[in-house]
Amino acid sequence: MYKRMLVPTDGSDLSFAAIQTAARLAKSLGAEIIGINVMPKLGQLVFPDYGAYEMLTDAEFERETAEEARTILAVVEEEAAQSNVPCQTVIKRDWDPFRAIIEAAHEYHCDLIVMASHGRRGVTGLLLGSETNKVLTHCHIPVLVYR
């Protein structure tokens, strides 16, 4: 059925639960997981989750956000390894995380996206239009939403 699943994560508790679900599903289907974290671009308003990076140089900003992304994606790699599921991870930068998620799904030939219903923004994100809702609205690939 599904052979390659894209699993976006922002490091929130609910996205970690979605990762566990994706790993179990991938194991049962013999599928592969592609973990993705979308980091902001420099100049984007990136607070409160990422702090005020406007005082950093471009290189410092790139290094710090890439380090954070690698830490977040390590959870995907660990969960996949525990489930004995093939896994690769990718870091993207975009003004609009939902666009980067959809583009990565196409780029990596994913046939399913497994993501949390909301992330760091919590209920506020749902009221303002979460990235999950934007993926659901704009994507033609099936999306499994973990709540």
mmCIF file of N, CA and C in Angstrom:
data_model
loop_
_atom_site.group_PDB
_atom_site.id
_atom_site.type_symbol
_atom_site.label_atom_id
_atom_site.label_comp_id
_atom_site.label_asym_id
_atom_site.label_seq_id
_atom_site.Cartn_x
_atom_site.Cartn_y
_atom_site.Cartn_z
ATOM 1 N N MET A 1 0.831 -1.183 0.000
ATOM 2 C CA MET A 1 0.000 0.000 0.000
ATOM 3 C C MET A 1 0.875 1.247 0.000
ATOM 4 N N TYR A 2 1.349 1.689 1.157
ATOM 5 C CA TYR A 2 2.244 2.843 1.222
ATOM 6 C C TYR A 2 3.670 2.341 1.373
ATOM 7 N N LYS A 3 4.585 2.933 0.610
ATOM 8 C CA LYS A 3 5.978 2.483 0.629
ATOM 9 C C LYS A 3 6.941 3.535 1.173
ATOM 10 N N ARG A 4 6.572 4.809 1.078
ATOM 11 C CA ARG A 4 7.460 5.866 1.554
ATOM 12 C C ARG A 4 6.613 6.953 2.205
ATOM 13 N N MET A 5 6.851 7.157 3.499
ATOM 14 C CA MET A 5 6.061 8.115 4.270
ATOM 15 C C MET A 5 6.902 9.313 4.668
ATOM 16 N N LEU A 6 6.376 10.497 4.428
ATOM 17 C CA LEU A 6 7.010 11.720 4.897
ATOM 18 C C LEU A 6 6.462 12.024 6.278
ATOM 19 N N VAL A 7 7.364 12.283 7.226
ATOM 20 C CA VAL A 7 6.951 12.547 8.605
ATOM 21 C C VAL A 7 7.527 13.895 9.049
ATOM 22 N N PRO A 8 6.745 14.969 8.898
ATOM 23 C CA PRO A 8 7.199 16.278 9.355
ATOM 24 C C PRO A 8 7.184 16.349 10.882
ATOM 25 N N THR A 9 8.193 16.997 11.451
ATOM 26 C CA THR A 9 8.222 17.187 12.892
ATOM 27 C C THR A 9 8.781 18.550 13.229
ATOM 28 N N ASP A 10 8.200 19.167 14.237
ATOM 29 C CA ASP A 10 8.688 20.464 14.716
ATOM 30 C C ASP A 10 9.262 20.347 16.123
ATOM 31 N N GLY A 11 9.346 19.128 16.630
ATOM 32 C CA GLY A 11 9.895 18.925 17.965
ATOM 33 C C GLY A 11 8.867 18.955 19.068
ATOM 34 N N SER A 12 7.606 19.152 18.738
ATOM 35 C CA SER A 12 6.560 19.178 19.760
ATOM 36 C C SER A 12 6.243 17.767 20.229
ATOM 37 N N ASP A 13 5.633 17.666 21.405
ATOM 38 C CA ASP A 13 5.267 16.356 21.953
ATOM 39 C C ASP A 13 4.319 15.601 21.025
ATOM 40 N N LEU A 14 3.350 16.311 20.457
ATOM 41 C CA LEU A 14 2.391 15.639 19.582
ATOM 42 C C LEU A 14 3.061 15.152 18.302
ATOM 43 N N SER A 15 4.029 15.891 17.792
ATOM 44 C CA SER A 15 4.718 15.414 16.588
ATOM 45 C C SER A 15 5.565 14.186 16.912
ATOM 46 N N PHE A 16 6.096 14.090 18.131
ATOM 47 C CA PHE A 16 6.834 12.885 18.525
ATOM 48 C C PHE A 16 5.895 11.686 18.597
ATOM 49 N N ALA A 17 4.674 11.899 19.068
ATOM 50 C CA ALA A 17 3.692 10.806 19.084
ATOM 51 C C ALA A 17 3.340 10.383 17.655
ATOM 52 N N ALA A 18 3.253 11.352 16.746
ATOM 53 C CA ALA A 18 2.984 11.033 15.343
ATOM 54 C C ALA A 18 4.133 10.230 14.741
ATOM 55 N N ILE A 19 5.362 10.528 15.151
ATOM 56 C CA ILE A 19 6.532 9.774 14.681
ATOM 57 C C ILE A 19 6.425 8.317 15.110
ATOM 58 N N GLN A 20 6.043 8.079 16.349
ATOM 59 C CA GLN A 20 5.883 6.709 16.839
ATOM 60 C C GLN A 20 4.825 5.966 16.041
ATOM 61 N N THR A 21 3.733 6.628 15.771
ATOM 62 C CA THR A 21 2.660 6.019 14.982
ATOM 63 C C THR A 21 3.143 5.721 13.567
ATOM 64 N N ALA A 22 3.850 6.660 12.978
ATOM 65 C CA ALA A 22 4.376 6.462 11.617
ATOM 66 C C ALA A 22 5.347 5.292 11.575
ATOM 67 N N ALA A 23 6.190 5.153 12.577
ATOM 68 C CA ALA A 23 7.157 4.048 12.615
ATOM 69 C C ALA A 23 6.439 2.704 12.717
ATOM 70 N N ARG A 24 5.426 2.628 13.549
ATOM 71 C CA ARG A 24 4.661 1.371 13.668
ATOM 72 C C ARG A 24 3.952 1.041 12.360
ATOM 73 N N LEU A 25 3.359 2.051 11.733
ATOM 74 C CA LEU A 25 2.670 1.839 10.467
ATOM 75 C C LEU A 25 3.661 1.428 9.381
ATOM 76 N N ALA A 26 4.793 2.100 9.329
ATOM 77 C CA ALA A 26 5.816 1.766 8.329
ATOM 78 C C ALA A 26 6.304 0.334 8.509
ATOM 79 N N LYS A 27 6.508 -0.071 9.746
ATOM 80 C CA LYS A 27 6.956 -1.444 10.015
ATOM 81 C C LYS A 27 5.921 -2.449 9.514
ATOM 82 N N SER A 28 4.662 -2.180 9.796
ATOM 83 C CA SER A 28 3.607 -3.124 9.401
ATOM 84 C C SER A 28 3.439 -3.199 7.884
ATOM 85 N N LEU A 29 3.789 -2.128 7.183
ATOM 86 C CA LEU A 29 3.624 -2.077 5.727
ATOM 87 C C LEU A 29 4.920 -2.348 4.966
ATOM 88 N N GLY A 30 6.032 -2.444 5.685
ATOM 89 C CA GLY A 30 7.322 -2.587 5.015
ATOM 90 C C GLY A 30 7.722 -1.312 4.290
ATOM 91 N N ALA A 31 7.369 -0.183 4.869
ATOM 92 C CA ALA A 31 7.612 1.112 4.235
ATOM 93 C C ALA A 31 8.841 1.797 4.827
ATOM 94 N N GLU A 32 9.243 2.874 4.178
ATOM 95 C CA GLU A 32 10.374 3.704 4.591
ATOM 96 C C GLU A 32 9.837 5.027 5.131
ATOM 97 N N ILE A 33 10.588 5.625 6.053
ATOM 98 C CA ILE A 33 10.225 6.924 6.616
ATOM 99 C C ILE A 33 11.229 7.980 6.148
ATOM 100 N N ILE A 34 10.682 9.111 5.752
ATOM 101 C CA ILE A 34 11.492 10.291 5.459
ATOM 102 C C ILE A 34 11.083 11.337 6.501
ATOM 103 N N GLY A 35 11.966 11.622 7.441
ATOM 104 C CA GLY A 35 11.687 12.646 8.444
ATOM 105 C C GLY A 35 12.082 14.003 7.905
ATOM 106 N N ILE A 36 11.279 15.005 8.169
ATOM 107 C CA ILE A 36 11.590 16.367 7.702
ATOM 108 C C ILE A 36 11.334 17.367 8.816
ATOM 109 N N ASN A 37 12.244 18.334 8.900
ATOM 110 C CA ASN A 37 12.066 19.480 9.770
ATOM 111 C C ASN A 37 12.258 20.716 8.905
ATOM 112 N N VAL A 38 11.317 21.637 8.996
ATOM 113 C CA VAL A 38 11.402 22.870 8.216
ATOM 114 C C VAL A 38 11.781 24.000 9.163
ATOM 115 N N MET A 39 12.943 24.573 8.899
ATOM 116 C CA MET A 39 13.456 25.662 9.712
ATOM 117 C C MET A 39 13.164 26.995 9.027
ATOM 118 N N PRO A 40 13.082 28.052 9.837
ATOM 119 C CA PRO A 40 12.827 29.371 9.247
ATOM 120 C C PRO A 40 14.030 29.874 8.480
ATOM 121 N N LYS A 41 13.754 30.804 7.587
ATOM 122 C CA LYS A 41 14.830 31.516 6.898
ATOM 123 C C LYS A 41 15.216 32.725 7.742
ATOM 124 N N LEU A 42 16.438 33.172 7.584
ATOM 125 C CA LEU A 42 16.902 34.354 8.307
ATOM 126 C C LEU A 42 16.055 35.547 7.894
ATOM 127 N N GLY A 43 15.694 36.354 8.862
ATOM 128 C CA GLY A 43 14.877 37.531 8.585
ATOM 129 C C GLY A 43 13.411 37.298 8.877
ATOM 130 N N GLN A 44 13.031 36.013 8.951
ATOM 131 C CA GLN A 44 11.659 35.685 9.288
ATOM 132 C C GLN A 44 11.459 35.936 10.772
ATOM 133 N N LEU A 45 10.288 36.363 11.164
ATOM 134 C CA LEU A 45 10.005 36.518 12.582
ATOM 135 C C LEU A 45 9.949 35.115 13.180
ATOM 136 N N VAL A 46 10.877 34.817 14.058
ATOM 137 C CA VAL A 46 11.023 33.450 14.548
ATOM 138 C C VAL A 46 10.967 33.397 16.067
ATOM 139 N N PHE A 47 9.983 33.989 16.657
ATOM 140 C CA PHE A 47 9.878 33.943 18.101
ATOM 141 C C PHE A 47 8.479 33.500 18.457
ATOM 142 N N PRO A 48 8.193 32.908 19.614
ATOM 143 C CA PRO A 48 9.106 32.708 20.723
ATOM 144 C C PRO A 48 9.885 31.399 20.643
ATOM 145 N N ASP A 49 9.492 30.468 19.783
ATOM 146 C CA ASP A 49 10.111 29.152 19.774
ATOM 147 C C ASP A 49 11.592 29.179 19.441
ATOM 148 N N TYR A 50 12.010 30.046 18.577
ATOM 149 C CA TYR A 50 13.397 30.048 18.131
ATOM 150 C C TYR A 50 14.201 31.219 18.678
ATOM 151 N N GLY A 51 13.582 32.075 19.431
ATOM 152 C CA GLY A 51 14.312 33.208 19.970
ATOM 153 C C GLY A 51 14.476 34.308 18.944
ATOM 154 N N ALA A 52 15.123 35.366 19.354
ATOM 155 C CA ALA A 52 15.330 36.513 18.473
ATOM 156 C C ALA A 52 16.671 36.362 17.780
ATOM 157 N N TYR A 53 16.655 35.794 16.601
ATOM 158 C CA TYR A 53 17.878 35.526 15.865
ATOM 159 C C TYR A 53 18.349 36.704 15.014
ATOM 160 N N GLU A 54 17.576 37.771 14.994
ATOM 161 C CA GLU A 54 17.969 38.867 14.118
ATOM 162 C C GLU A 54 19.310 39.491 14.510
ATOM 163 N N MET A 55 19.818 39.207 15.697
ATOM 164 C CA MET A 55 21.105 39.727 16.135
ATOM 165 C C MET A 55 22.252 38.797 15.731
ATOM 166 N N LEU A 56 21.966 37.651 15.175
ATOM 167 C CA LEU A 56 22.992 36.705 14.768
ATOM 168 C C LEU A 56 23.434 36.977 13.340
ATOM 169 N N THR A 57 24.643 36.561 13.038
ATOM 170 C CA THR A 57 25.089 36.625 11.648
ATOM 171 C C THR A 57 24.370 35.523 10.867
ATOM 172 N N ASP A 58 24.426 35.614 9.555
ATOM 173 C CA ASP A 58 23.811 34.574 8.723
ATOM 174 C C ASP A 58 24.377 33.207 9.076
ATOM 175 N N ALA A 59 25.687 33.120 9.211
ATOM 176 C CA ALA A 59 26.335 31.836 9.504
ATOM 177 C C ALA A 59 25.924 31.296 10.865
ATOM 178 N N GLU A 60 25.835 32.170 11.863
ATOM 179 C CA GLU A 60 25.413 31.735 13.202
ATOM 180 C C GLU A 60 23.973 31.240 13.181
ATOM 181 N N PHE A 61 23.125 31.969 12.495
ATOM 182 C CA PHE A 61 21.720 31.573 12.393
ATOM 183 C C PHE A 61 21.598 30.210 11.719
ATOM 184 N N GLU A 62 22.280 30.039 10.598
ATOM 185 C CA GLU A 62 22.243 28.762 9.866
ATOM 186 C C GLU A 62 22.732 27.625 10.750
ATOM 187 N N ARG A 63 23.830 27.839 11.445
ATOM 188 C CA ARG A 63 24.419 26.794 12.293
ATOM 189 C C ARG A 63 23.485 26.433 13.449
ATOM 190 N N GLU A 64 22.962 27.433 14.148
ATOM 191 C CA GLU A 64 22.113 27.164 15.308
ATOM 192 C C GLU A 64 20.801 26.482 14.928
ATOM 193 N N THR A 65 20.163 26.940 13.866
ATOM 194 C CA THR A 65 18.899 26.322 13.477
ATOM 195 C C THR A 65 19.123 24.929 12.888
ATOM 196 N N ALA A 66 20.225 24.727 12.177
ATOM 197 C CA ALA A 66 20.536 23.388 11.652
ATOM 198 C C ALA A 66 20.810 22.415 12.786
ATOM 199 N N GLU A 67 21.491 22.880 13.818
ATOM 200 C CA GLU A 67 21.755 22.030 14.985
ATOM 201 C C GLU A 67 20.444 21.636 15.669
ATOM 202 N N GLU A 68 19.547 22.600 15.814
ATOM 203 C CA GLU A 68 18.246 22.307 16.417
ATOM 204 C C GLU A 68 17.471 21.299 15.560
ATOM 205 N N ALA A 69 17.500 21.479 14.250
ATOM 206 C CA ALA A 69 16.801 20.563 13.347
ATOM 207 C C ALA A 69 17.369 19.149 13.455
ATOM 208 N N ARG A 70 18.695 19.028 13.513
ATOM 209 C CA ARG A 70 19.314 17.699 13.641
ATOM 210 C C ARG A 70 18.897 17.017 14.944
ATOM 211 N N THR A 71 18.809 17.800 16.023
ATOM 212 C CA THR A 71 18.375 17.253 17.315
ATOM 213 C C THR A 71 16.938 16.750 17.224
ATOM 214 N N ILE A 72 16.090 17.521 16.592
ATOM 215 C CA ILE A 72 14.678 17.135 16.431
ATOM 216 C C ILE A 72 14.567 15.883 15.558
ATOM 217 N N LEU A 73 15.323 15.845 14.460
ATOM 218 C CA LEU A 73 15.242 14.717 13.528
ATOM 219 C C LEU A 73 15.885 13.448 14.085
ATOM 220 N N ALA A 74 16.755 13.583 15.070
ATOM 221 C CA ALA A 74 17.349 12.400 15.703
ATOM 222 C C ALA A 74 16.270 11.518 16.320
ATOM 223 N N VAL A 75 15.190 12.115 16.760
ATOM 224 C CA VAL A 75 14.076 11.345 17.329
ATOM 225 C C VAL A 75 13.452 10.453 16.256
ATOM 226 N N VAL A 76 13.317 10.978 15.042
ATOM 227 C CA VAL A 76 12.775 10.186 13.937
ATOM 228 C C VAL A 76 13.703 9.008 13.653
ATOM 229 N N GLU A 77 14.998 9.276 13.585
ATOM 230 C CA GLU A 77 15.978 8.220 13.309
ATOM 231 C C GLU A 77 15.969 7.150 14.394
ATOM 232 N N GLU A 78 15.891 7.574 15.658
ATOM 233 C CA GLU A 78 15.858 6.618 16.775
ATOM 234 C C GLU A 78 14.605 5.750 16.727
ATOM 235 N N GLU A 79 13.482 6.361 16.500
ATOM 236 C CA GLU A 79 12.209 5.617 16.458
ATOM 237 C C GLU A 79 12.206 4.636 15.294
ATOM 238 N N ALA A 80 12.699 5.054 14.152
ATOM 239 C CA ALA A 80 12.774 4.167 12.990
ATOM 240 C C ALA A 80 13.724 3.003 13.268
ATOM 241 N N ALA A 81 14.860 3.290 13.875
ATOM 242 C CA ALA A 81 15.817 2.225 14.195
ATOM 243 C C ALA A 81 15.214 1.217 15.159
ATOM 244 N N GLN A 82 14.495 1.695 16.169
ATOM 245 C CA GLN A 82 13.851 0.796 17.131
ATOM 246 C C GLN A 82 12.797 -0.076 16.460
ATOM 247 N N SER A 83 12.169 0.455 15.425
ATOM 248 C CA SER A 83 11.140 -0.304 14.695
ATOM 249 C C SER A 83 11.723 -1.076 13.525
ATOM 250 N N ASN A 84 13.036 -0.938 13.316
ATOM 251 C CA ASN A 84 13.714 -1.602 12.196
ATOM 252 C C ASN A 84 13.111 -1.174 10.852
ATOM 253 N N VAL A 85 12.953 0.139 10.710
ATOM 254 C CA VAL A 85 12.363 0.740 9.516
ATOM 255 C C VAL A 85 13.421 1.605 8.839
ATOM 256 N N PRO A 86 13.603 1.475 7.530
ATOM 257 C CA PRO A 86 14.544 2.356 6.829
ATOM 258 C C PRO A 86 14.120 3.818 6.989
ATOM 259 N N CYS A 87 15.123 4.681 7.165
ATOM 260 C CA CYS A 87 14.813 6.080 7.443
ATOM 261 C C CYS A 87 15.891 6.982 6.871
ATOM 262 N N GLN A 88 15.460 8.112 6.375
ATOM 263 C CA GLN A 88 16.372 9.199 6.055
ATOM 264 C C GLN A 88 15.722 10.482 6.539
ATOM 265 N N THR A 89 16.538 11.498 6.757
ATOM 266 C CA THR A 89 16.002 12.765 7.253
ATOM 267 C C THR A 89 16.481 13.904 6.368
ATOM 268 N N VAL A 90 15.706 14.967 6.399
ATOM 269 C CA VAL A 90 16.019 16.131 5.571
ATOM 270 C C VAL A 90 15.641 17.405 6.331
ATOM 271 N N ILE A 91 16.475 18.406 6.171
ATOM 272 C CA ILE A 91 16.197 19.726 6.725
ATOM 273 C C ILE A 91 15.929 20.669 5.559
ATOM 274 N N LYS A 92 14.820 21.367 5.642
ATOM 275 C CA LYS A 92 14.484 22.370 4.626
ATOM 276 C C LYS A 92 14.336 23.721 5.317
ATOM 277 N N ARG A 93 14.512 24.765 4.552
ATOM 278 C CA ARG A 93 14.273 26.125 5.040
ATOM 279 C C ARG A 93 13.253 26.771 4.111
ATOM 280 N N ASP A 94 12.258 27.376 4.721
ATOM 281 C CA ASP A 94 11.228 28.001 3.894
ATOM 282 C C ASP A 94 10.457 29.003 4.731
ATOM 283 N N TRP A 95 9.920 30.009 4.052
ATOM 284 C CA TRP A 95 9.045 30.968 4.719
ATOM 285 C C TRP A 95 7.737 30.288 5.101
ATOM 286 N N ASP A 96 7.315 29.312 4.289
ATOM 287 C CA ASP A 96 6.056 28.608 4.504
ATOM 288 C C ASP A 96 6.336 27.117 4.689
ATOM 289 N N PRO A 97 6.354 26.629 5.934
ATOM 290 C CA PRO A 97 6.664 25.220 6.165
ATOM 291 C C PRO A 97 5.781 24.250 5.374
ATOM 292 N N PHE A 98 4.512 24.565 5.208
ATOM 293 C CA PHE A 98 3.629 23.644 4.496
ATOM 294 C C PHE A 98 4.088 23.438 3.051
ATOM 295 N N ARG A 99 4.593 24.489 2.424
ATOM 296 C CA ARG A 99 5.087 24.362 1.044
ATOM 297 C C ARG A 99 6.321 23.455 0.987
ATOM 298 N N ALA A 100 7.209 23.618 1.952
ATOM 299 C CA ALA A 100 8.409 22.774 2.000
ATOM 300 C C ALA A 100 8.034 21.318 2.240
ATOM 301 N N ILE A 101 7.025 21.076 3.053
ATOM 302 C CA ILE A 101 6.566 19.708 3.325
ATOM 303 C C ILE A 101 6.014 19.082 2.050
ATOM 304 N N ILE A 102 5.168 19.802 1.356
ATOM 305 C CA ILE A 102 4.569 19.275 0.126
ATOM 306 C C ILE A 102 5.642 19.050 -0.943
ATOM 307 N N GLU A 103 6.553 20.007 -1.083
ATOM 308 C CA GLU A 103 7.631 19.852 -2.066
ATOM 309 C C GLU A 103 8.504 18.644 -1.738
ATOM 310 N N ALA A 104 8.810 18.447 -0.466
ATOM 311 C CA ALA A 104 9.629 17.293 -0.065
ATOM 312 C C ALA A 104 8.892 15.989 -0.339
ATOM 313 N N ALA A 105 7.590 15.969 -0.115
ATOM 314 C CA ALA A 105 6.807 14.759 -0.395
ATOM 315 C C ALA A 105 6.930 14.379 -1.866
ATOM 316 N N HIS A 106 6.881 15.362 -2.740
ATOM 317 C CA HIS A 106 7.046 15.094 -4.171
ATOM 318 C C HIS A 106 8.487 14.732 -4.509
ATOM 319 N N GLU A 107 9.426 15.488 -3.951
ATOM 320 C CA GLU A 107 10.845 15.274 -4.237
ATOM 321 C C GLU A 107 11.302 13.865 -3.839
ATOM 322 N N TYR A 108 10.794 13.370 -2.724
ATOM 323 C CA TYR A 108 11.197 12.054 -2.219
ATOM 324 C C TYR A 108 10.209 10.952 -2.616
ATOM 325 N N HIS A 109 9.277 11.264 -3.488
ATOM 326 C CA HIS A 109 8.307 10.303 -4.014
ATOM 327 C C HIS A 109 7.538 9.599 -2.893
ATOM 328 N N CYS A 110 7.065 10.395 -1.944
ATOM 329 C CA CYS A 110 6.300 9.847 -0.825
ATOM 330 C C CYS A 110 4.856 9.623 -1.255
ATOM 331 N N ASP A 111 4.274 8.572 -0.725
ATOM 332 C CA ASP A 111 2.877 8.299 -1.056
ATOM 333 C C ASP A 111 1.948 8.496 0.142
ATOM 334 N N LEU A 112 2.515 8.964 1.271
ATOM 335 C CA LEU A 112 1.718 9.287 2.451
ATOM 336 C C LEU A 112 2.498 10.290 3.294
ATOM 337 N N ILE A 113 1.775 11.250 3.872
ATOM 338 C CA ILE A 113 2.345 12.177 4.843
ATOM 339 C C ILE A 113 1.678 11.867 6.177
ATOM 340 N N VAL A 114 2.488 11.656 7.213
ATOM 341 C CA VAL A 114 1.966 11.408 8.563
ATOM 342 C C VAL A 114 2.422 12.566 9.425
ATOM 343 N N MET A 115 1.466 13.342 9.933
ATOM 344 C CA MET A 115 1.841 14.505 10.736
ATOM 345 C C MET A 115 0.849 14.769 11.854
ATOM 346 N N ALA A 116 1.326 15.493 12.862
ATOM 347 C CA ALA A 116 0.497 15.850 14.007
ATOM 348 C C ALA A 116 -0.557 16.873 13.614
ATOM 349 N N SER A 117 -1.662 16.867 14.349
ATOM 350 C CA SER A 117 -2.740 17.813 14.053
ATOM 351 C C SER A 117 -2.331 19.252 14.353
ATOM 352 N N HIS A 118 -1.435 19.434 15.289
ATOM 353 C CA HIS A 118 -0.892 20.759 15.582
ATOM 354 C C HIS A 118 0.452 20.578 16.261
ATOM 355 N N GLY A 119 1.219 21.643 16.262
ATOM 356 C CA GLY A 119 2.570 21.541 16.808
ATOM 357 C C GLY A 119 2.821 22.558 17.886
ATOM 358 N N ARG A 120 3.882 23.289 17.754
ATOM 359 C CA ARG A 120 4.314 24.220 18.786
ATOM 360 C C ARG A 120 3.294 25.303 19.096
ATOM 361 N N ARG A 121 2.485 25.645 18.137
ATOM 362 C CA ARG A 121 1.518 26.717 18.362
ATOM 363 C C ARG A 121 0.271 26.245 19.096
ATOM 364 N N GLY A 122 0.091 24.938 19.220
ATOM 365 C CA GLY A 122 -1.045 24.401 19.967
ATOM 366 C C GLY A 122 -2.374 24.841 19.398
ATOM 367 N N VAL A 123 -3.312 25.111 20.288
ATOM 368 C CA VAL A 123 -4.659 25.494 19.874
ATOM 369 C C VAL A 123 -4.633 26.803 19.099
ATOM 370 N N THR A 124 -3.751 27.709 19.464
ATOM 371 C CA THR A 124 -3.646 28.968 18.723
ATOM 372 C C THR A 124 -3.344 28.691 17.261
ATOM 373 N N GLY A 125 -2.458 27.726 17.009
ATOM 374 C CA GLY A 125 -2.132 27.363 15.633
ATOM 375 C C GLY A 125 -3.344 26.862 14.882
ATOM 376 N N LEU A 126 -4.186 26.115 15.565
ATOM 377 C CA LEU A 126 -5.391 25.615 14.910
ATOM 378 C C LEU A 126 -6.328 26.760 14.549
ATOM 379 N N LEU A 127 -6.462 27.727 15.437
ATOM 380 C CA LEU A 127 -7.363 28.843 15.187
ATOM 381 C C LEU A 127 -6.833 29.760 14.099
ATOM 382 N N LEU A 128 -5.524 29.880 13.991
ATOM 383 C CA LEU A 128 -4.935 30.790 13.012
ATOM 384 C C LEU A 128 -4.651 30.120 11.678
ATOM 385 N N GLY A 129 -4.861 28.797 11.584
ATOM 386 C CA GLY A 129 -4.569 28.088 10.347
ATOM 387 C C GLY A 129 -3.238 27.374 10.451
ATOM 388 N N SER A 130 -3.258 26.195 10.996
ATOM 389 C CA SER A 130 -2.020 25.458 11.238
ATOM 390 C C SER A 130 -1.381 24.981 9.943
ATOM 391 N N GLU A 131 -0.108 24.614 10.054
ATOM 392 C CA GLU A 131 0.604 24.065 8.903
ATOM 393 C C GLU A 131 -0.062 22.773 8.450
ATOM 394 N N THR A 132 -0.567 21.996 9.392
ATOM 395 C CA THR A 132 -1.254 20.754 9.033
ATOM 396 C C THR A 132 -2.466 21.045 8.162
ATOM 397 N N ASN A 133 -3.240 22.027 8.542
ATOM 398 C CA ASN A 133 -4.413 22.403 7.758
ATOM 399 C C ASN A 133 -4.010 22.869 6.363
ATOM 400 N N LYS A 134 -2.920 23.601 6.266
ATOM 401 C CA LYS A 134 -2.447 24.074 4.967
ATOM 402 C C LYS A 134 -1.977 22.909 4.100
ATOM 403 N N VAL A 135 -1.302 21.933 4.715
ATOM 404 C CA VAL A 135 -0.894 20.741 3.966
ATOM 405 C C VAL A 135 -2.134 20.011 3.461
ATOM 406 N N LEU A 136 -3.113 19.823 4.329
ATOM 407 C CA LEU A 136 -4.352 19.142 3.926
ATOM 408 C C LEU A 136 -5.043 19.870 2.777
ATOM 409 N N THR A 137 -5.029 21.175 2.818
ATOM 410 C CA THR A 137 -5.714 21.977 1.813
ATOM 411 C C THR A 137 -5.006 21.971 0.460
ATOM 412 N N HIS A 138 -3.672 21.947 0.460
ATOM 413 C CA HIS A 138 -2.906 22.129 -0.771
ATOM 414 C C HIS A 138 -2.273 20.868 -1.340
ATOM 415 N N CYS A 139 -2.305 19.781 -0.609
ATOM 416 C CA CYS A 139 -1.579 18.579 -1.023
ATOM 417 C C CYS A 139 -2.503 17.565 -1.683
ATOM 418 N N HIS A 140 -1.970 16.883 -2.686
ATOM 419 C CA HIS A 140 -2.746 15.851 -3.368
ATOM 420 C C HIS A 140 -2.331 14.445 -2.933
ATOM 421 N N ILE A 141 -1.375 14.373 -2.030
ATOM 422 C CA ILE A 141 -0.920 13.098 -1.472
ATOM 423 C C ILE A 141 -1.740 12.837 -0.212
ATOM 424 N N PRO A 142 -2.128 11.601 0.054
ATOM 425 C CA PRO A 142 -2.875 11.332 1.289
ATOM 426 C C PRO A 142 -2.110 11.793 2.544
ATOM 427 N N VAL A 143 -2.855 12.322 3.493
ATOM 428 C CA VAL A 143 -2.279 12.813 4.749
ATOM 429 C C VAL A 143 -2.991 12.126 5.903
ATOM 430 N N LEU A 144 -2.200 11.484 6.765
ATOM 431 C CA LEU A 144 -2.713 10.884 7.981
ATOM 432 C C LEU A 144 -2.415 11.854 9.109
ATOM 433 N N VAL A 145 -3.453 12.368 9.751
ATOM 434 C CA VAL A 145 -3.282 13.362 10.809
ATOM 435 C C VAL A 145 -3.410 12.674 12.160
ATOM 436 N N TYR A 146 -2.349 12.808 12.972
ATOM 437 C CA TYR A 146 -2.335 12.231 14.300
ATOM 438 C C TYR A 146 -2.855 13.286 15.282
ATOM 439 N N ARG A 147 -3.876 12.908 16.064
ATOM 440 C CA ARG A 147 -4.455 13.831 17.055
ATOM 441 C C ARG A 147 -4.190 13.344 18.445
#
